[in-house]
Coordinates of C-alpha atoms in Angstrom, one line a residue:
X1 CA 0.0 0.0 0.0
X2 CA 1.6 3.2 -1.2
X3 CA 3.7 4.9 1.5
X4 CA 2.0 2.9 4.3
X5 CA 5.3 2.0 5.9
X6 CA 5.3 1.2 9.6
X7 CA 7.1 4.4 10.4
X8 CA 4.6 6.5 8.4
X9 CA 1.7 4.6 10.0
X10 CA 3.1 5.3 13.5
X11 CA 3.6 9.0 12.7
X12 CA 0.1 9.4 11.1
X13 CA -1.5 7.7 14.1
X14 CA 0.5 9.6 16.7
X15 CA 1.8 6.3 18.1
X16 CA 5.1 4.7 19.0
X17 CA 6.6 1.9 17.0
X18 CA 8.0 -1.2 18.8
X19 CA 9.7 -4.2 17.2
X20 CA 12.3 -4.9 14.5
X21 CA 13.8 -1.5 13.4
X22 CA 14.6 -3.1 10.0
X23 CA 10.8 -3.4 9.3
X24 CA 10.1 0.3 9.9
X25 CA 10.3 1.2 6.3
X26 CA 8.4 -1.8 5.0
X27 CA 4.9 -1.2 3.4
X28 CA 2.0 -3.1 4.7
X29 CA -0.1 -5.2 2.2
X30 CA -3.6 -4.5 3.6
X31 CA -5.4 -3.3 6.7
X32 CA -7.7 -5.6 8.7
X33 CA -9.7 -5.4 11.9
X34 CA -11.0 -9.0 11.8
X35 CA -8.3 -11.4 12.9
X36 CA -9.8 -14.1 10.7
X37 CA -8.8 -12.0 7.6
X38 CA -5.2 -11.5 8.7
X39 CA -2.6 -12.4 6.1
X40 CA 1.2 -12.1 5.6
X41 CA 2.3 -8.5 5.5
X42 CA -1.0 -7.0 6.8
X43 CA -1.6 -4.4 9.5
X44 CA -4.0 -5.7 12.1
X45 CA -5.9 -2.9 14.0
X46 CA -7.2 -4.2 17.4
X47 CA -10.6 -2.7 18.0
X48 CA -12.5 -3.1 21.2
X49 CA -16.0 -4.1 20.0
X50 CA -19.3 -4.9 21.7
X51 CA -18.8 -8.6 21.3
X52 CA -15.0 -9.1 21.1
X53 CA -11.8 -7.2 21.8
X54 CA -9.3 -7.4 19.0
X55 CA -6.4 -7.3 21.5
X56 CA -7.3 -10.9 22.4
X57 CA -6.3 -12.1 18.9
X58 CA -2.9 -10.4 18.5
X59 CA -0.8 -13.6 18.9
X60 CA -3.0 -15.3 16.3
X61 CA -2.5 -12.6 13.7
X62 CA 1.3 -12.6 14.2
X63 CA 1.2 -16.4 13.6
X64 CA -0.6 -15.7 10.3
X65 CA 2.2 -13.4 9.2
X66 CA 0.9 -10.0 10.1
X67 CA 3.7 -7.4 9.6
X68 CA 2.4 -5.2 12.5
X69 CA -0.3 -4.8 15.1
X70 CA -1.9 -1.4 16.1
X71 CA -3.0 -1.6 19.7
X72 CA -3.9 0.3 22.9
X73 CA -1.8 -1.7 25.3
X74 CA 1.4 -3.7 25.3
X75 CA 0.8 -7.2 24.0
X76 CA 1.2 -10.1 26.4
X77 CA 3.9 -11.6 24.2
X78 CA 6.0 -9.5 21.8
X79 CA 6.5 -11.9 18.9
X80 CA 6.0 -9.3 16.2
X81 CA 5.9 -5.5 15.5
X82 CA 3.4 -3.3 17.2
X83 CA 2.4 0.3 17.3
X84 CA 1.0 1.7 20.5
X85 CA -1.7 4.4 20.4
X86 CA -4.2 5.9 22.8
X87 CA -7.3 4.9 20.7
X88 CA -7.3 2.5 17.8
X89 CA -10.7 3.9 16.6
X90 CA -9.2 7.4 16.3
X91 CA -5.9 6.1 14.9
X92 CA -7.6 4.2 12.0
X93 CA -9.2 7.5 10.9
X94 CA -5.9 9.3 11.0
X95 CA -4.1 6.6 9.0
X96 CA -7.0 6.6 6.4
X97 CA -6.6 10.4 6.0
X98 CA -2.9 10.0 5.4
X99 CA -3.4 7.1 2.9
X100 CA -6.0 9.0 1.0
X101 CA -3.5 11.8 0.5
X102 CA -1.0 9.4 -1.1
X103 CA -3.3 8.5 -4.0
X104 CA -3.9 10.6 -7.1
X105 CA -7.6 9.8 -7.3
X106 CA -10.9 11.5 -7.7
X107 CA -13.3 11.0 -4.8
X108 CA -17.1 11.3 -5.2
X109 CA -18.7 11.7 -1.7
X110 CA -22.4 10.8 -1.4
X111 CA -24.8 11.6 1.4
X112 CA -28.5 12.3 1.9
X113 CA -31.5 11.0 3.8
X114 CA -32.8 8.6 1.2
X115 CA -31.3 6.9 -1.8
X116 CA -27.6 7.1 -0.8
X117 CA -26.8 3.5 -1.6
X118 CA -28.9 3.3 -4.8
X119 CA -27.3 6.5 -6.0
X120 CA -23.9 5.3 -5.1
X121 CA -24.5 2.2 -7.2
X122 CA -25.8 4.2 -10.1
X123 CA -22.8 6.6 -10.0
X124 CA -20.3 3.7 -9.8
X125 CA -22.0 1.9 -12.7
X126 CA -21.8 5.0 -14.9
X127 CA -18.2 5.9 -14.0
X128 CA -17.1 2.3 -14.6
X129 CA -17.7 2.9 -18.3
X130 CA -14.6 5.0 -18.4
X131 CA -12.6 4.6 -15.2
X132 CA -11.4 2.0 -12.7
X133 CA -13.8 2.5 -9.8
X134 CA -13.9 1.5 -6.2
X135 CA -17.2 1.9 -4.3
X136 CA -18.4 1.5 -0.8
X137 CA -19.6 -2.0 -0.1
X138 CA -22.5 -2.8 2.1
X139 CA -23.0 -0.5 5.1
X140 CA -19.3 0.5 5.3
X141 CA -20.3 4.2 5.4
X142 CA -19.5 5.2 9.0
X143 CA -16.5 6.2 11.0
X144 CA -15.1 2.7 11.0
X145 CA -16.4 1.5 7.6
X146 CA -15.2 4.5 5.6
X147 CA -11.6 4.1 6.6
X148 CA -11.7 0.4 5.8
X149 CA -13.2 1.3 2.4
X150 CA -10.3 3.8 1.8
X151 CA -7.8 1.1 2.7
X152 CA -9.2 -1.0 -0.2
X153 CA -8.0 1.6 -2.7
X154 CA -4.8 1.0 -4.7
X155 CA -2.9 2.8 -7.4
X156 CA -4.9 1.1 -10.2
X157 CA -8.1 2.9 -9.0
X158 CA -9.0 6.2 -10.7
X159 CA -12.2 7.1 -8.9
X160 CA -13.6 6.2 -5.5
X161 CA -17.4 6.5 -4.9
X162 CA -17.8 6.8 -1.1
X163 CA -21.1 6.7 0.7
X164 CA -21.2 8.6 4.0
X165 CA -24.0 8.0 6.5
X166 CA -24.5 10.1 9.7
X167 CA -26.9 10.4 12.6
X168 CA -25.6 13.4 14.5
X169 CA -23.9 16.8 14.1
X170 CA -20.1 16.6 13.6
X171 CA -20.0 13.1 12.1
X172 CA -19.9 14.4 8.6
X173 CA -17.0 16.6 9.4
X174 CA -15.0 13.6 10.6
X175 CA -16.0 11.5 7.5
X176 CA -15.4 14.2 5.0
X177 CA -12.0 15.0 6.5
X178 CA -11.0 11.4 5.7
X179 CA -12.6 11.3 2.2
X180 CA -11.7 14.8 1.1
X181 CA -14.2 14.6 -1.8
X182 CA -13.7 16.3 -5.2
X183 CA -17.4 15.9 -5.9
X184 CA -20.1 16.2 -3.2
X185 CA -23.5 14.7 -4.0
X186 CA -26.5 15.1 -1.7
X187 CA -29.6 13.1 -2.7
X188 CA -32.2 14.9 -0.6
X189 CA -33.0 16.2 2.9
X190 CA -35.6 14.0 4.6
X191 CA -37.0 13.0 8.0
X192 CA -34.2 10.7 9.2
X193 CA -32.3 10.7 12.5
X194 CA -34.6 13.3 14.0
X195 CA -33.8 12.2 17.5
X196 CA -30.4 14.0 17.2
X197 CA -30.9 16.4 14.2
X198 CA -34.4 17.6 15.3
X199 CA -35.8 18.7 12.0
X200 CA -35.1 18.9 8.3
X201 CA -33.1 22.1 8.8
X202 CA -30.9 20.2 11.2
X203 CA -30.5 17.3 8.7
X204 CA -29.5 19.8 6.1
X205 CA -26.9 21.5 8.3
X206 CA -25.4 18.1 9.3
X207 CA -25.3 16.8 5.7
X208 CA -23.7 19.9 4.2
X209 CA -20.8 19.7 6.7
X210 CA -19.3 17.7 3.9
X211 CA -18.6 20.9 2.0
X212 CA -16.1 22.1 4.6
X213 CA -13.7 19.3 3.5
X214 CA -14.2 19.3 -0.3
X215 CA -11.0 19.7 -2.2
X216 CA -10.4 23.2 -3.7
X217 CA -12.1 23.6 -7.1
X218 CA -14.4 20.7 -6.3
X219 CA -18.0 20.4 -7.5
X220 CA -21.2 20.2 -5.5
X221 CA -24.1 18.2 -7.1
X222 CA -27.5 18.7 -5.5
X223 CA -31.1 17.5 -5.9
X224 CA -32.9 20.6 -7.4
X225 CA -36.3 19.1 -6.5
X226 CA -35.5 19.3 -2.8
X227 CA -36.6 22.6 -1.2
X228 CA -33.7 22.7 1.2
X229 CA -31.0 21.8 -1.3
X230 CA -32.3 24.0 -4.1
X231 CA -31.9 27.0 -1.8
X232 CA -28.1 26.6 -1.7
X233 CA -26.6 29.1 -4.2
X234 CA -22.8 28.9 -3.7
X235 CA -20.3 26.6 -2.1
X236 CA -16.7 27.8 -2.0
X237 CA -17.6 30.6 -4.4
X238 CA -19.0 28.2 -7.0
X239 CA -22.6 27.4 -8.1
X240 CA -23.8 23.9 -7.5
X241 CA -24.8 21.6 -10.3
X242 CA -28.5 20.7 -9.9
X243 CA -30.3 17.6 -11.1
X244 CA -34.0 17.0 -11.0
X245 CA -37.3 17.0 -12.9
X246 CA -37.4 20.8 -13.4
X247 CA -36.1 22.2 -16.7
X248 CA -34.1 24.8 -14.7
X249 CA -31.8 22.0 -13.5
X250 CA -28.5 21.5 -15.4
X251 CA -29.3 17.8 -15.7
X252 CA -33.1 17.1 -15.8
X253 CA -35.4 14.2 -16.7
X254 CA -38.8 13.9 -18.2
X255 CA -41.1 11.5 -20.2
X256 CA -41.0 9.1 -17.2
X257 CA -42.7 5.8 -17.9
X258 CA -43.0 3.1 -15.3
X259 CA -42.4 -0.4 -16.6
X260 CA -44.0 -2.2 -13.6
X261 CA -41.5 -4.2 -11.5
X262 CA -39.1 -4.4 -14.5
X263 CA -37.9 -0.8 -14.2
X264 CA -38.6 2.7 -15.4
X265 CA -37.7 4.6 -18.6
X266 CA -37.1 8.4 -19.0
X267 CA -35.3 10.9 -21.1
X268 CA -32.3 12.7 -19.6
X269 CA -31.4 16.1 -20.8
X270 CA -27.9 17.7 -20.4
X271 CA -25.7 20.0 -22.4
X272 CA -28.3 20.5 -25.1
X273 CA -28.7 16.7 -25.7
X274 CA -31.5 14.3 -25.0
X275 CA -30.8 10.7 -23.9
X276 CA -33.5 8.0 -23.6
X277 CA -32.7 5.6 -20.8
X278 CA -34.3 2.4 -19.5
X279 CA -33.3 1.9 -15.8
X280 CA -33.7 -1.8 -14.9
X281 CA -34.8 -1.1 -11.3
X282 CA -38.4 0.0 -10.7
X283 CA -39.6 3.2 -9.1
X284 CA -39.8 6.9 -10.0
X285 CA -37.2 7.6 -7.4
X286 CA -34.7 5.7 -9.5
X287 CA -35.0 8.5 -12.1
X288 CA -33.6 10.9 -9.5
X289 CA -30.7 8.6 -8.7
X290 CA -30.0 8.2 -12.4
X291 CA -30.0 12.0 -12.9
X292 CA -27.4 12.3 -10.0
X293 CA -25.3 9.7 -11.7
X294 CA -25.6 11.5 -15.0
X295 CA -24.5 14.8 -13.4
X296 CA -21.4 13.1 -11.9
X297 CA -20.6 11.5 -15.2
X298 CA -20.9 14.8 -17.0
X299 CA -18.5 16.5 -14.5
X300 CA -16.0 13.7 -15.0
X301 CA -16.0 13.8 -18.8
X302 CA -18.1 10.8 -19.8
X303 CA -20.0 10.9 -23.0
X304 CA -23.8 10.7 -23.1
X305 CA -23.5 7.2 -24.6
X306 CA -21.3 6.1 -21.7
X307 CA -23.7 7.5 -19.2
X308 CA -26.7 5.7 -20.8
X309 CA -24.8 2.4 -21.0
X310 CA -23.8 2.7 -17.3
X311 CA -27.4 3.3 -16.2
X312 CA -28.8 0.5 -18.3
X313 CA -26.2 -1.9 -16.7
X314 CA -27.3 -1.0 -13.2
X315 CA -28.0 -4.0 -10.9
X316 CA -29.9 -4.0 -7.6
X317 CA -27.9 -4.9 -4.5
X318 CA -29.1 -7.2 -1.7
X319 CA -31.9 -5.7 0.4
X320 CA -32.5 -2.8 -2.1
X321 CA -35.5 -3.6 -4.2
X322 CA -34.1 -7.0 -5.3
X323 CA -36.8 -9.1 -7.1
X324 CA -36.9 -12.8 -6.2
X325 CA -39.3 -14.4 -8.6
X326 CA -40.6 -17.9 -7.9
X327 CA -43.3 -20.2 -9.3
X328 CA -45.7 -19.0 -6.5
X329 CA -45.0 -15.4 -5.9
X330 CA -42.7 -12.4 -6.5
X331 CA -40.7 -11.3 -3.4
X332 CA -39.5 -7.7 -3.3
X333 CA -36.4 -7.7 -1.0
X334 CA -36.2 -4.1 0.1
X335 CA -35.4 -4.9 3.7
X336 CA -32.0 -3.2 4.1
X337 CA -33.4 0.0 5.8
X338 CA -36.4 2.2 6.0
X339 CA -37.7 5.7 6.6
X340 CA -41.1 7.3 5.7
X341 CA -40.0 8.6 2.3
X342 CA -38.4 5.4 1.2
X343 CA -41.2 3.2 2.4
X344 CA -43.8 5.3 0.5
X345 CA -41.6 5.2 -2.6
X346 CA -41.5 1.4 -2.4
X347 CA -45.2 1.2 -1.9
X348 CA -45.7 3.2 -5.0
X349 CA -43.7 0.7 -7.0
X350 CA -45.6 -2.2 -5.4
X351 CA -48.8 -0.6 -6.6
X352 CA -47.7 -1.3 -10.2
X353 CA -47.5 -5.0 -9.7
X354 CA -50.0 -7.5 -11.2
X355 CA -52.1 -9.6 -8.9
X356 CA -52.5 -9.2 -5.2
X357 CA -50.2 -6.8 -3.5
X358 CA -48.9 -7.6 0.0
X359 CA -46.7 -5.4 2.1
X360 CA -44.8 -6.6 5.2
X361 CA -43.7 -3.5 7.0
X362 CA -41.7 -3.2 10.2
X363 CA -40.7 -0.4 12.6
X364 CA -38.8 2.6 11.4
X365 CA -36.2 3.9 13.9
X366 CA -34.7 7.3 14.9
X367 CA -37.7 9.3 13.9
X368 CA -37.9 11.4 17.0
X369 CA -41.0 12.8 18.7
X370 CA -43.1 12.5 15.5
X371 CA -42.5 8.8 15.0
X372 CA -46.1 7.8 15.7
X373 CA -47.5 10.2 13.2
X374 CA -44.9 9.3 10.6
X375 CA -45.7 5.6 11.0
X376 CA -49.4 6.4 10.6
X377 CA -48.7 8.3 7.4
X378 CA -47.0 5.3 5.9
X379 CA -50.1 3.1 6.7
X380 CA -52.4 5.7 5.2
X381 CA -50.2 5.7 2.0
X382 CA -50.3 1.9 1.8
X383 CA -54.1 2.1 1.8
X384 CA -54.2 4.9 -0.7
X385 CA -52.1 3.0 -3.3
X386 CA -54.2 -0.1 -3.0
X387 CA -52.2 -2.6 -0.9
X388 CA -54.5 -5.7 -0.6
X389 CA -52.8 -7.1 2.6
X390 CA -50.7 -5.0 5.0
X391 CA -48.8 -6.9 7.7
X392 CA -47.3 -4.6 10.4
X393 CA -44.6 -6.0 12.6
X394 CA -43.4 -4.4 15.8
X395 CA -44.5 -2.0 18.5
X396 CA -44.1 1.2 16.4
X397 CA -45.8 -0.4 13.5
X398 CA -49.2 -0.6 15.2
X399 CA -49.4 3.1 14.3
X400 CA -48.8 2.1 10.6
X401 CA -51.8 -0.3 10.9
X402 CA -53.9 2.4 12.5
X403 CA -53.1 4.8 9.7
X404 CA -54.2 2.2 7.1
X405 CA -57.4 1.4 9.0
X406 CA -58.4 5.1 9.2
X407 CA -58.0 5.5 5.4
X408 CA -60.8 5.0 2.9
X409 CA -60.4 1.9 0.7
X410 CA -58.1 0.1 3.1
X411 CA -57.5 -3.6 2.4
X412 CA -56.8 -6.3 5.0
X413 CA -54.6 -5.2 7.9
X414 CA -52.8 -7.5 10.3
X415 CA -50.7 -6.6 13.3
X416 CA -48.1 -8.9 14.9
X417 CA -45.6 -8.0 17.7
X418 CA -42.6 -10.3 16.7
X419 CA -41.1 -12.1 13.8
X420 CA -41.9 -15.5 15.4
X421 CA -45.6 -14.5 15.5
X422 CA -45.3 -13.5 11.8
X423 CA -43.6 -16.7 10.8
X424 CA -46.3 -18.8 12.5
X425 CA -49.1 -17.1 10.5
X426 CA -47.3 -16.4 7.2
X427 CA -48.0 -19.7 5.3
X428 CA -51.8 -19.1 5.7
X429 CA -51.7 -15.5 4.6
X430 CA -50.0 -15.8 1.1
X431 CA -51.6 -16.8 -2.2
X432 CA -50.2 -17.9 -5.5
X433 CA -49.5 -14.9 -7.7
X434 CA -48.9 -12.5 -4.8
X435 CA -46.2 -9.8 -5.0
X436 CA -44.8 -9.3 -1.5
X437 CA -42.8 -6.2 -0.4
X438 CA -40.6 -6.6 2.7
X439 CA -39.3 -3.4 4.3
X440 CA -38.2 -2.1 7.7
X441 CA -35.3 -0.4 9.5
X442 CA -32.2 -2.5 9.5
X443 CA -32.5 -3.3 13.2
X444 CA -35.7 -5.2 12.7
X445 CA -33.6 -8.0 11.0
X446 CA -36.1 -8.4 8.1
X447 CA -33.6 -10.4 6.1
X448 CA -35.0 -13.3 8.2
X449 CA -38.4 -12.5 6.6
X450 CA -36.9 -12.9 3.1
X451 CA -35.4 -16.3 4.2
X452 CA -38.8 -17.4 5.5
X453 CA -40.7 -16.3 2.4
X454 CA -38.3 -18.3 0.2
X455 CA -38.9 -21.3 2.4
X456 CA -42.6 -20.9 2.3
X457 CA -42.7 -20.7 -1.5
X458 CA -40.5 -23.9 -1.7
X459 CA -42.8 -25.9 0.5

């Protein structure tokens, strides 16, 4: 890894090196925090986690050939190189900042209340038509995951597409200081993490902390359909690039045509050219994600044809509106996470399905003092778009059920408290030809619902 010698790591982390002085100028091969992933030449960073303390596995990683260990206390046995620091969690961020500076690479930083991951995937798919791209995997978008993503970069990469998720003020400062983005993308300002950020104005302030660490001469790309973002006129003396459905945006879309669960088509306009695109993931919200990706592609010099090709090659990721089609039903795996805006968008797509429409919805977390009303609004929306069977799981979701039951035209509504109760009743609730949407906040563990549905259809 370029310039990640042990002496440079110790200096960047503010630590002290102990071990073989002849190794001080050797570069590590990779950075790991899981002892099971240790390999010859790696740096193992011992993290004290909720379930395990990495310091307990130092001897094991040395046996696997680790070049060095970063730790908070002297190892019990000194059979390898080690760097002592006050906090390994702080040190990993400092080392990632140093490593990012060693690479001549463009960084696209992405944040927003809804659609971060889908937009990240769209941007990466577009940019891959011209560049060697590394993107955030899974949920590695926080103060530990982002450094680990940065450490996956190497000199072959030309662009990094980094997702940054936050829940409180100050977090974005710390993330953006590591990423130092050349392009800042914000998808929207919604009702997420309101327990800490209080209201949408607070969300906007927290998300836009990213601008403070954008590289000089960088570009800000914002959703022009969002009232909070569209009010931003200058960042570092430069006008943002806006994307959206309005013709006043630099990159805009129209002629939107839903293709059911197979996707959505639209026409993207930029630089005086029009580009028809078929996005292979359903939902009108995917048009906004595609427009953001087109705007990034435009800034980084892609042709209209390359942008279209990248969008039409887009693939869903696990837990993000992934269709599982079986002989008995269609399962819509959208269980990765949820908030009121994203759940309503998913319900809108479900409404385009053929046959009976079933929604299994769970609790949404971190909504603050308005959480009951926001759950109720989701239930009302489910009834309005014609969901035939709404199954609400969890204590908060009883308000989702109440919202549906209060709404004219409501279909069948069922409430259950736990996943076990749901699993007991599920086989008798589903019919051949159903389309079943599964969505809840990540902490509800609705990936287990997907597993159960697959088992039910196979029985």
